[in-house]
Amino acid sequence: MADIASRVWLGVTLVLIAVVSLVVNIIVIVVWVKTQKLRDPKYYFWINLVVVDIIGICMWTSLSVTAVVGDAWILPDVVCNVHAYFSTFCNVINLHTLTILALERFLKFFKPSKHEDICIGFFLILLICGVWFFDGVVCVFTAIHWAQVRYYQAQYQCIPEHQLSTSHLNFMFILSYGVPLVVMVATYTACFIKVIHMRSRVQPKGALVLETNKSAKGDSYSERMKRYTDKFQNAGMKNKKPKLEKTYDYTKDGYVVKSDTEDDVQPSDTKSRFKKKEYSLAKEDYMLLKVYVITSCAYVGTWIPYVISSYVWTYSRFSPLPAGVITSLVWLSHCGAFVKPLVYGLCFEKFRSRLLTVLRRQET
């Protein structure tokens, strides 16, 4: 049993973590709602992570606060099972969503033509729903039926009793960390290697070409003239003269300045879309790659120490880690709910500029 001073300190720090996590995640939602260009399907996974973190704050962190205040589990046993379920579920779905982001970047860098066809709103929403269903069912089975759940005083949370079922711990580690980490390391490494390879071969003032589609339509002279004719058809009857197809400027490093996925260059009629001859690397796409890598490392960094301590406790329970160290590692895992929005704000210039724009509008 902890003394009053320790409980006050633990309670205040955990409440602070919960409040900061809730505020920064709500800010991401507000910026996403108020910024049309951030509603692109490729940002749906951001919102999925935000929703999962808010659920974790309400159903995991807040219940841990009650355990700190009461210095014991004062809620019914069924709530203890719910607490264990959501702590497992939020962690698993976070890692699986980060894995999907890694695969999305891999597809963008190696097969942008396929990325254009696959990464559309309906398919991504269906994929997110599938991940929720799969992780929800797996976590119910593993956290409630496979392993017995109990309250651990040093952690101020309910977790499966791994000492009685080491197979549960190993299965969840492979599902949550083993496979996702292998996929993320492999895909991100391949993407960076490709960028380095393209840089070594690019000509001065040339673009970094991701893919050349030799069978693409729409690059012949007749096709280009047909598109221009369609753009100027009935032009005199409109208030605004239609613009010709936008050409791209390249940076000195070969990146396309404007991403070809932004709203202002998307064709208004989906039937008029055509496969491009070349797919060049946009600076924003490379920035997103780095943001996803940093986000994944930051989140895994908040959880992996606790996972290691769980293995130490499971296989060496007669010489456990000090209670203060275990509590600190659990508190660090709670911080995983706000590290991702902080990475967006600090490392992604587009999100940061949109955030500042929204704040200026609120002031006026």
Coordinates of N, CA and C in Angstrom, one line a residue, residues 92 95-96 98-99 102 173-187:
V92 N -3.0 -3.0 -29.3 CA -2.9 -3.9 -30.5 C -3.4 -3.1 -31.7
L95 N -0.8 -0.6 -33.0 CA 0.3 -1.1 -33.7 C -0.1 -1.7 -35.1
H96 N -1.3 -2.2 -35.2 CA -1.7 -2.7 -36.5 C -2.0 -1.6 -37.4
L98 N -0.4 1.4 -37.3 CA 0.9 1.8 -37.8 C 1.5 0.9 -38.8
T99 N 1.2 -0.4 -38.7 CA 1.7 -1.3 -39.7 C 1.1 -1.1 -41.0
A102 N 2.7 1.8 -42.7 CA 3.9 1.4 -43.3 C 3.7 0.7 -44.7
F173 N 2.5 -11.0 -27.8 CA 3.7 -10.3 -28.3 C 3.9 -10.5 -29.8
I174 N 3.7 -11.7 -30.3 CA 3.9 -12.0 -31.7 C 2.9 -11.2 -32.5
L175 N 1.6 -11.2 -32.0 CA 0.5 -10.5 -32.7 C 0.7 -9.0 -32.7
S176 N 1.1 -8.4 -31.5 CA 1.2 -7.0 -31.4 C 2.5 -6.4 -31.8
Y177 N 3.6 -7.1 -31.5 CA 5.0 -6.5 -31.8 C 5.8 -7.3 -32.8
G178 N 5.8 -8.6 -32.7 CA 6.6 -9.4 -33.6 C 6.4 -9.2 -35.0
V179 N 5.2 -9.5 -35.5 CA 4.8 -9.3 -36.9 C 4.8 -7.8 -37.3
P180 N 4.2 -6.9 -36.5 CA 4.2 -5.5 -37.0 C 5.6 -4.9 -37.0
L181 N 6.5 -5.2 -36.1 CA 7.8 -4.6 -36.1 C 8.6 -5.1 -37.3
V182 N 8.5 -6.4 -37.6 CA 9.2 -7.0 -38.8 C 8.7 -6.3 -40.1
V183 N 7.3 -6.2 -40.2 CA 6.8 -5.5 -41.4 C 7.2 -4.1 -41.5
M184 N 7.1 -3.3 -40.4 CA 7.5 -1.9 -40.4 C 9.0 -1.7 -40.7
V185 N 9.8 -2.5 -40.1 CA 11.3 -2.3 -40.4 C 11.6 -2.7 -41.8
A186 N 11.0 -3.7 -42.4 CA 11.3 -4.1 -43.7 C 10.8 -3.1 -44.7
T187 N 9.5 -2.6 -44.6 CA 8.9 -1.7 -45.5 C 9.6 -0.4 -45.5

